[in-house]
mmCIF file of C-alpha atoms in Angstrom:
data_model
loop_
_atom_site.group_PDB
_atom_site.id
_atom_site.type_symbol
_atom_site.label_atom_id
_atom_site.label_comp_id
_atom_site.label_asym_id
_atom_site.label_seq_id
_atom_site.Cartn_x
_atom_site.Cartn_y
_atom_site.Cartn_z
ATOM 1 C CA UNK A 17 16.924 11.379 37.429
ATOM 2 C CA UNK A 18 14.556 10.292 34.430
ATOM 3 C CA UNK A 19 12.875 13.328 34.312
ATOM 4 C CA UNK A 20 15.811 14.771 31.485
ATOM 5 C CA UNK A 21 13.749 12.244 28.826
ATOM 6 C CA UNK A 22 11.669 15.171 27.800
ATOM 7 C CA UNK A 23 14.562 17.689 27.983
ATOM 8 C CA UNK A 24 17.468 16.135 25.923
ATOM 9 C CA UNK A 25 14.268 15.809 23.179
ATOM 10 C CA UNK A 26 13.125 19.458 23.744
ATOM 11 C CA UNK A 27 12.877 20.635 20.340
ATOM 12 C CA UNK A 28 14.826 17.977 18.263
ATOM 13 C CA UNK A 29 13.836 16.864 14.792
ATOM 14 C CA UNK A 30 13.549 13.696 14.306
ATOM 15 C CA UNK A 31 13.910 11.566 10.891
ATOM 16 C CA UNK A 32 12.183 7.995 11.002
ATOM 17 C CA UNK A 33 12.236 6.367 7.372
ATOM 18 C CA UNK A 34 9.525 3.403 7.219
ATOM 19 C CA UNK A 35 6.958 5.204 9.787
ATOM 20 C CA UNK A 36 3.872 4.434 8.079
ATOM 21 C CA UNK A 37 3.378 0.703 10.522
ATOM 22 C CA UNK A 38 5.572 -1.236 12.767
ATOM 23 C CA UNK A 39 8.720 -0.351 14.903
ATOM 24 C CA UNK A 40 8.546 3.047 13.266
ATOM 25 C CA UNK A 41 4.843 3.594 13.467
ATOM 26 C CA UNK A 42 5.826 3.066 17.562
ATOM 27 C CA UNK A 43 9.095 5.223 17.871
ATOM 28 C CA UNK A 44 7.239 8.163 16.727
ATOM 29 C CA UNK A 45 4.635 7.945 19.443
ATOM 30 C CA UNK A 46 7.293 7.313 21.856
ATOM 31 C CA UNK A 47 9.030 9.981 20.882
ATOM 32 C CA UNK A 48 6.178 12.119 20.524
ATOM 33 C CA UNK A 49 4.641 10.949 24.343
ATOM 34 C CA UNK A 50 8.550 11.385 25.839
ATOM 35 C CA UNK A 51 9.061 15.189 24.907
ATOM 36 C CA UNK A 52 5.393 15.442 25.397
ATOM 37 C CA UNK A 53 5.429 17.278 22.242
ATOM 38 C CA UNK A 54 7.643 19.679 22.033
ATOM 39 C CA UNK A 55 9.882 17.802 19.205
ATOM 40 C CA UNK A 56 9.839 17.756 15.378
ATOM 41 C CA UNK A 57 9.174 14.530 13.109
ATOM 42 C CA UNK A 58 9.551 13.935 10.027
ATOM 43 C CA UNK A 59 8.026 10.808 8.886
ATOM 44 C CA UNK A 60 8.836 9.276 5.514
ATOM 45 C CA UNK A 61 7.218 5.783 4.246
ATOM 46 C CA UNK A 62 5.869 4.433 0.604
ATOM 47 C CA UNK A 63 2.386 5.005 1.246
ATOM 48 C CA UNK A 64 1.206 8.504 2.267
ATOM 49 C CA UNK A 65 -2.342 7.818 3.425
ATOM 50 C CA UNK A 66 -0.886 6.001 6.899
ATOM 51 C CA UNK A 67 1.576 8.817 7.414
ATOM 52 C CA UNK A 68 -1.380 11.276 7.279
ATOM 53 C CA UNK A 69 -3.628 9.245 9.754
ATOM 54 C CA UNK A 70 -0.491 9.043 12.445
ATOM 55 C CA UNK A 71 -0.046 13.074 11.558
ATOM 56 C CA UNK A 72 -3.368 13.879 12.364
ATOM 57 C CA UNK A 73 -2.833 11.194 15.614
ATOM 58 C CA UNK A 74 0.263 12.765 16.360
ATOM 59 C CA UNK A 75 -1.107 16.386 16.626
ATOM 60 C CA UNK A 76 -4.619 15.596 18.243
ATOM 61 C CA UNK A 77 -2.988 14.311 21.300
ATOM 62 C CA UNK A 78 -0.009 16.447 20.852
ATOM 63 C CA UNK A 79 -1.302 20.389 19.846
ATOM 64 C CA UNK A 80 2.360 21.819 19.844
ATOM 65 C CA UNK A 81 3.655 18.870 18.060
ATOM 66 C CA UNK A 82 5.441 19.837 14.479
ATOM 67 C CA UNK A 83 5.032 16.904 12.370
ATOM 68 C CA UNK A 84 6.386 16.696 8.456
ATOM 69 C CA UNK A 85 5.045 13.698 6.290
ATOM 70 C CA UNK A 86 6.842 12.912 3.333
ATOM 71 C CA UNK A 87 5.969 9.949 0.855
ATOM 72 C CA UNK A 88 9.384 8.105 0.488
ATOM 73 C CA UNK A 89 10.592 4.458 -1.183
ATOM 74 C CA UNK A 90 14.574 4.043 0.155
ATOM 75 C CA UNK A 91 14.872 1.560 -2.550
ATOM 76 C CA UNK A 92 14.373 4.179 -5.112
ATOM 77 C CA UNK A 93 17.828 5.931 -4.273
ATOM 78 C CA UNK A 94 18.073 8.328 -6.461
ATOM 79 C CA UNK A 95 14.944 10.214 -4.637
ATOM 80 C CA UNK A 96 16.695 10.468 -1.519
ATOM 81 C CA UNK A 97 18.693 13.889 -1.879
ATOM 82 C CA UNK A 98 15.426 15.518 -3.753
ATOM 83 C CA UNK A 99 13.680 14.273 -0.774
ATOM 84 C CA UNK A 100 16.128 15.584 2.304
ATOM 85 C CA UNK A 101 16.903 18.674 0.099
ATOM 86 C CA UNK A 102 12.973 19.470 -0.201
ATOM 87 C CA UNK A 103 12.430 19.197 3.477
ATOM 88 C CA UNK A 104 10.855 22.956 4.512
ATOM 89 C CA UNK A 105 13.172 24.608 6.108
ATOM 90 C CA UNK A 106 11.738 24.234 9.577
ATOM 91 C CA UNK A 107 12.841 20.429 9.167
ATOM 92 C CA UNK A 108 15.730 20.542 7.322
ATOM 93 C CA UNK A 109 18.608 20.110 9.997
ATOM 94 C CA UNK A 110 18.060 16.263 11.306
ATOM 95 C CA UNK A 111 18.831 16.190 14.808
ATOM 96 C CA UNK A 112 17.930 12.330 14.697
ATOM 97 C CA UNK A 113 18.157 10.080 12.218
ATOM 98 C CA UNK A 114 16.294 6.752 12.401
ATOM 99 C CA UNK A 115 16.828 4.292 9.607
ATOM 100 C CA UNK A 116 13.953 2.207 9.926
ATOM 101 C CA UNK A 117 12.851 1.269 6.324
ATOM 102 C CA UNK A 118 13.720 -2.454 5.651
ATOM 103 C CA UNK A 119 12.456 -5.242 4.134
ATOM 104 C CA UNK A 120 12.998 -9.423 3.732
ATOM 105 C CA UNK A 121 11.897 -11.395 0.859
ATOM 106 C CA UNK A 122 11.047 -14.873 0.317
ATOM 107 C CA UNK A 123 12.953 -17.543 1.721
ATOM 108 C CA UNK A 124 14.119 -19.221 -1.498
ATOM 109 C CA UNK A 125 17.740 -20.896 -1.259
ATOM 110 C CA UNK A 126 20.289 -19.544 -2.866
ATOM 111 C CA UNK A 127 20.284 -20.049 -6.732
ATOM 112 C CA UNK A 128 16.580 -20.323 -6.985
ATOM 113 C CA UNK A 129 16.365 -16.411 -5.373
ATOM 114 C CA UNK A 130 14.777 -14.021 -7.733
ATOM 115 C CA UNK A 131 17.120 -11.344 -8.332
ATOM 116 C CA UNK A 132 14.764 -8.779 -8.270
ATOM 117 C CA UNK A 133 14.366 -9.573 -4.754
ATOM 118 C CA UNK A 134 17.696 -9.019 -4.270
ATOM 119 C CA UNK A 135 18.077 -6.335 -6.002
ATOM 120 C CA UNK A 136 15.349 -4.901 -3.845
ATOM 121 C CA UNK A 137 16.594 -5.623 -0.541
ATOM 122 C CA UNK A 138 20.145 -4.337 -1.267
ATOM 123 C CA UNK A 139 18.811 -1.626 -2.853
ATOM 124 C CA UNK A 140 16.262 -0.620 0.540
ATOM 125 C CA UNK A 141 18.141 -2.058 3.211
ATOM 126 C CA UNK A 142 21.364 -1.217 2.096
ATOM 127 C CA UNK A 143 22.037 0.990 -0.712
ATOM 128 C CA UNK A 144 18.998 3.740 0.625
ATOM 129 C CA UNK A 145 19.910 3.504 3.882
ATOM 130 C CA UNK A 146 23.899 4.303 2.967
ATOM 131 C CA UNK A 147 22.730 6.985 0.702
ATOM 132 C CA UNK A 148 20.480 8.375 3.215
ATOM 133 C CA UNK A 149 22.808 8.177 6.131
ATOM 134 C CA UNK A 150 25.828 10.069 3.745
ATOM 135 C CA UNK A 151 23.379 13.345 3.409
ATOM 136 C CA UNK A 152 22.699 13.982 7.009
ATOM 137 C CA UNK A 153 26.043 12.885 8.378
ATOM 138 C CA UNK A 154 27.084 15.830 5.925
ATOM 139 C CA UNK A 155 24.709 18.228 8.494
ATOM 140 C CA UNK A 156 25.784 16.894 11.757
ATOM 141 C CA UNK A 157 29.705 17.368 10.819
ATOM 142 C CA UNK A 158 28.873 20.726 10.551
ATOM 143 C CA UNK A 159 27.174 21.382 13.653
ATOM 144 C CA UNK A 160 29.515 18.501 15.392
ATOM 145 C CA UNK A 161 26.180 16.884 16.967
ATOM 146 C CA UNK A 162 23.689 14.549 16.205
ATOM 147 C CA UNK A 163 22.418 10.591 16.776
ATOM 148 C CA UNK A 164 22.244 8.126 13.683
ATOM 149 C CA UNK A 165 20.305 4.780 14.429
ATOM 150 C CA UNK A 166 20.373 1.784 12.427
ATOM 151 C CA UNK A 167 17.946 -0.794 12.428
ATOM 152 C CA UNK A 168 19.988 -4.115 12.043
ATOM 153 C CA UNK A 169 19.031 -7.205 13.210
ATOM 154 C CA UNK A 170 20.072 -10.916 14.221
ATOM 155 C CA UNK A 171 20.302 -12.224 10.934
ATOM 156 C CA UNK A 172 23.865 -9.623 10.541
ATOM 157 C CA UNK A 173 24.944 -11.607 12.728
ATOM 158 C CA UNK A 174 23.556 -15.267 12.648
ATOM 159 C CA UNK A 175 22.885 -16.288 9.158
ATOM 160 C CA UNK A 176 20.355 -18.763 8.653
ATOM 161 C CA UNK A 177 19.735 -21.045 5.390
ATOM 162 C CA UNK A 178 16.711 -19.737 3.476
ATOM 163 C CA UNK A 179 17.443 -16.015 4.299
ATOM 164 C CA UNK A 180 20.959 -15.474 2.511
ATOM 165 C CA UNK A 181 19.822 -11.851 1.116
ATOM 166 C CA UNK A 182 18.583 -10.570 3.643
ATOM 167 C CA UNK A 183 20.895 -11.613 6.333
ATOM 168 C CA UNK A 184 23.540 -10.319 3.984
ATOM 169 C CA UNK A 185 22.201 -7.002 3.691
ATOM 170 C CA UNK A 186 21.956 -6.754 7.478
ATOM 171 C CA UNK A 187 25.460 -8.058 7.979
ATOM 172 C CA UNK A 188 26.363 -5.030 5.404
ATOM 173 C CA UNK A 189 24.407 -2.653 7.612
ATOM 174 C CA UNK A 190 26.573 -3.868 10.202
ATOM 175 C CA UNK A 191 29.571 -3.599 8.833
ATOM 176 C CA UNK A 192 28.723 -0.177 7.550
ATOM 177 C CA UNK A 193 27.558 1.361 10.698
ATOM 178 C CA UNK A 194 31.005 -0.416 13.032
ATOM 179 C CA UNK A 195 32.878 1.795 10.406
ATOM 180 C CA UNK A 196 30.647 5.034 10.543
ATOM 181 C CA UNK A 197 31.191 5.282 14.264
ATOM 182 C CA UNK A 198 34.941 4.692 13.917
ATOM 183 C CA UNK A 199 35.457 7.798 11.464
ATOM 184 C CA UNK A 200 33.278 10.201 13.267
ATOM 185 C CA UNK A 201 34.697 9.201 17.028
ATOM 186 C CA UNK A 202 36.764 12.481 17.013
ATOM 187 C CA UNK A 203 32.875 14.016 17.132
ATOM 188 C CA UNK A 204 30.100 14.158 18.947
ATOM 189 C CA UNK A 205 27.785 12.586 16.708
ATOM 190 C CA UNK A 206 26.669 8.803 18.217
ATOM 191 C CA UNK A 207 25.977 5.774 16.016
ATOM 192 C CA UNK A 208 23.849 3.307 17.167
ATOM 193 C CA UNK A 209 22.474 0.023 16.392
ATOM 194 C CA UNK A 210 19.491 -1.690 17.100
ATOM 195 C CA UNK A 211 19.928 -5.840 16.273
ATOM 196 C CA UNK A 212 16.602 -6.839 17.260
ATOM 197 C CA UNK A 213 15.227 -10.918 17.092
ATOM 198 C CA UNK A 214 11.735 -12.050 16.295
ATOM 199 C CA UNK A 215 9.669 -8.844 15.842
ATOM 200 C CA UNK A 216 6.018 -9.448 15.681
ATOM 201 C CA UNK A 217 4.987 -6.394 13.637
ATOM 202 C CA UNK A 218 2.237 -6.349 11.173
ATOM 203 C CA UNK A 219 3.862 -5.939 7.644
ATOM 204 C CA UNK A 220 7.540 -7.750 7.798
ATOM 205 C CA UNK A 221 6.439 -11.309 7.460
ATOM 206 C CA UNK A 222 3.344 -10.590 5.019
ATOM 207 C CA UNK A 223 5.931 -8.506 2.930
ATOM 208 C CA UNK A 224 8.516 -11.643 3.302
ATOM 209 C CA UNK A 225 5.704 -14.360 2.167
ATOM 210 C CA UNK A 226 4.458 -11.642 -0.966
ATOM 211 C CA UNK A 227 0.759 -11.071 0.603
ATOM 212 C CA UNK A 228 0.339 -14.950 1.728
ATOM 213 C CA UNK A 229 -1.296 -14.182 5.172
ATOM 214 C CA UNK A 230 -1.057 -17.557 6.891
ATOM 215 C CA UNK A 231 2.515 -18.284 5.829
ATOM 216 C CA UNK A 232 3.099 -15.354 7.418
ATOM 217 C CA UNK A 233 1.105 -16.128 10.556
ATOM 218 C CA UNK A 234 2.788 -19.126 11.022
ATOM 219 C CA UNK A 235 6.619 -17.263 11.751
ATOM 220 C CA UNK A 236 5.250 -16.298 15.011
ATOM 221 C CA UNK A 237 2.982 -19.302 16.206
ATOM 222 C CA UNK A 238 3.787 -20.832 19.436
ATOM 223 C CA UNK A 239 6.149 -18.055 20.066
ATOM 224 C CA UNK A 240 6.176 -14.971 22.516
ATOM 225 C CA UNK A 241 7.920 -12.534 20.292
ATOM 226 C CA UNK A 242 9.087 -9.014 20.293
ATOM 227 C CA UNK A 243 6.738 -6.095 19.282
ATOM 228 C CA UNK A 244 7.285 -3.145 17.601
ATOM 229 C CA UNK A 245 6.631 -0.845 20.676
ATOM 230 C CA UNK A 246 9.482 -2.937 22.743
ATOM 231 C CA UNK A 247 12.159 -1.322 20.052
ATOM 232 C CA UNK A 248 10.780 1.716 20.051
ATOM 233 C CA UNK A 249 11.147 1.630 24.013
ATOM 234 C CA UNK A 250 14.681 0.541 23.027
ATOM 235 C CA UNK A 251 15.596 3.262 20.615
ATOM 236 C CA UNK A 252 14.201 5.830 22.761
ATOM 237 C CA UNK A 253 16.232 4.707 26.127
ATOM 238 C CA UNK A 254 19.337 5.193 23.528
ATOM 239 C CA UNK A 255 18.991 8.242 21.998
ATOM 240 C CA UNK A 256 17.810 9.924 25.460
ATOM 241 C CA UNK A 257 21.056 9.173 27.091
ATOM 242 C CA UNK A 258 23.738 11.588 28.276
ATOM 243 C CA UNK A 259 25.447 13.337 25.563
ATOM 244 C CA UNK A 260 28.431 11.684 27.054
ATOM 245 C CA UNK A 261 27.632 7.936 26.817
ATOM 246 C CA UNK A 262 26.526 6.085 23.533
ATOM 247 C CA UNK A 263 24.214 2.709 23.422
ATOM 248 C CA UNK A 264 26.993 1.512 19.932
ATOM 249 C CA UNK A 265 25.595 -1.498 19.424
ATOM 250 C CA UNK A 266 22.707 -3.761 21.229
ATOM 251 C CA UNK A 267 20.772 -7.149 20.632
ATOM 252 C CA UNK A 268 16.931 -7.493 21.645
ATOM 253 C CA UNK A 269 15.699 -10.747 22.278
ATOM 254 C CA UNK A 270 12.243 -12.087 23.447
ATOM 255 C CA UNK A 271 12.754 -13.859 26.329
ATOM 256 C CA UNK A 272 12.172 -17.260 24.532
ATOM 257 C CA UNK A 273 14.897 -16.387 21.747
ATOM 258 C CA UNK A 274 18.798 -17.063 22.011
ATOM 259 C CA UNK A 275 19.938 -16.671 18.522
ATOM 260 C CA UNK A 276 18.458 -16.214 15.267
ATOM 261 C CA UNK A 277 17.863 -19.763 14.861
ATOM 262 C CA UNK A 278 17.262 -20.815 18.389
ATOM 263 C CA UNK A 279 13.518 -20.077 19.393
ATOM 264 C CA UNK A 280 11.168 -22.125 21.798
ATOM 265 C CA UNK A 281 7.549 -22.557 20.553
ATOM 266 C CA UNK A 282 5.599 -22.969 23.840
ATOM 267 C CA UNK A 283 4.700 -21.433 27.540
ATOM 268 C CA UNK A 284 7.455 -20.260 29.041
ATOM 269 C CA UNK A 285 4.807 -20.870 32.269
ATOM 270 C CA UNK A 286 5.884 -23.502 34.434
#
């Protein structure tokens, strides 16, 4: 029964924005270890150099592996058709699309926000991602076929004070993607949504606090959070399922989590 994993990936290409570290860093090794290589990626993030050390990862383990790397800011929309246009043509018809790139910044209260900040997370975690998702939805129309997965999280759906950008742009991401799957349910293309809780991964909360490393260190303390290998686990399970079933929408909690706001800092051991 499980051993169709490798065969509904068999020669898919794969688009993960934000690959570089993090949940996207891990879904292309999943993917990569689940079709056991044969499969396509194409891996877009800001900085190049960590997309060329998991390229030359990807194919060591992985000979017969095909893997694209492609220096990529979402926030900078205006790159985003040069960049899916530019793809070689090998790459150029996304099978899977996985919008990973996000960010959260500061936790200033509203008023005293900078709006560059907000300009930046609309801009990535919205506006890119839209932009992005509007290209290759174009592509999969035409073939009738294709998965689209949105990283959302909590915070679209349980704002909390202190985070009123970013939870809006995730409750836009939300909003955007319930639509999305409503227009295209007379096809075969699947939208799905990831909403995951406290991810322990090792750039989010250093790019929240602007570099300050204990700030940072102190979102997870006492906690027994997600990591960024349980969401790839999770995106994985819900692209991989039968072409006649769709995982539409799905929250990921640590076990010591309940809502965005509700977290227990201890042992869970008795």
């Amino acid at each position: 029964m499980f051993g169709n994993i490798a065969q509904r990936l068999s020669g898919k290409n794969v688009l993960i924005t934000g690959a570089s570290t993090g949940i996207g860093y891990h879904t292309a090794k999943y993917f990569a270890e689940a079709a056991k290589g044969d499969i396509k990626l194409v891996l877009s993030a800001r900085r190049k150099e960590k997309l060329e050390a998991l390229q030359k990862e990807l194919v060591s383990e992985y000979p017969s592996i095909k893997v694209h790397i492609e220096s990529l800011d979402v926030s900078k929309v205006e790159t985003i058709e040069p960049f899916l246009s530019g793809l070689p043509e090998e790459f150029a018809t996304v099978d899977v699309l996985i919008n990973n790139a996000g960010k959260a910044l500061g936790l200033d209260p509203i008023g005293n926000v900078d709006t560059k900040d907000v300009e930046e997370m609309f801009q990535t975690n919205v506006l890119g991602l839209i932009q992005l998702t509007q290209l290759v939805v174009q592509q999969m129309k035409k073939r009738n076929k294709g998965d689209i997965v949105q990283l959302g999280s909590v915070a679209g759906r349980n704002p909390y004070p202190g985070g009123g950008i970013y939870c809006a742009t995730k409750a836009a991401l939300r909003s955007f993607t319930h639509v999305l799957r409503e227009e295209l349910i007379n096809t075969k293309i699947r939208v799905i949504e990831v909403q995951p809780g406290n991810v322990a991964t090792e750039e989010f909360s250093l790019t929240r606090f602007k570099g300050d490393a204990e700030k940072a260190k102190k979102v997870y303390e006492g906690t027994q959070p997600l990591y960024g290998t349980d969401i790839a686990e999770l995106i994985l399970f819900a692209v991989t399922r039968p072409e006649n079933t769709v995982i539409a929408e799905t929250l990921i909690f640590a076990t010591n989590q309940a809502s965005a706001y509700h977290i227990y800092r201890g042992s869970l051991d008795n």
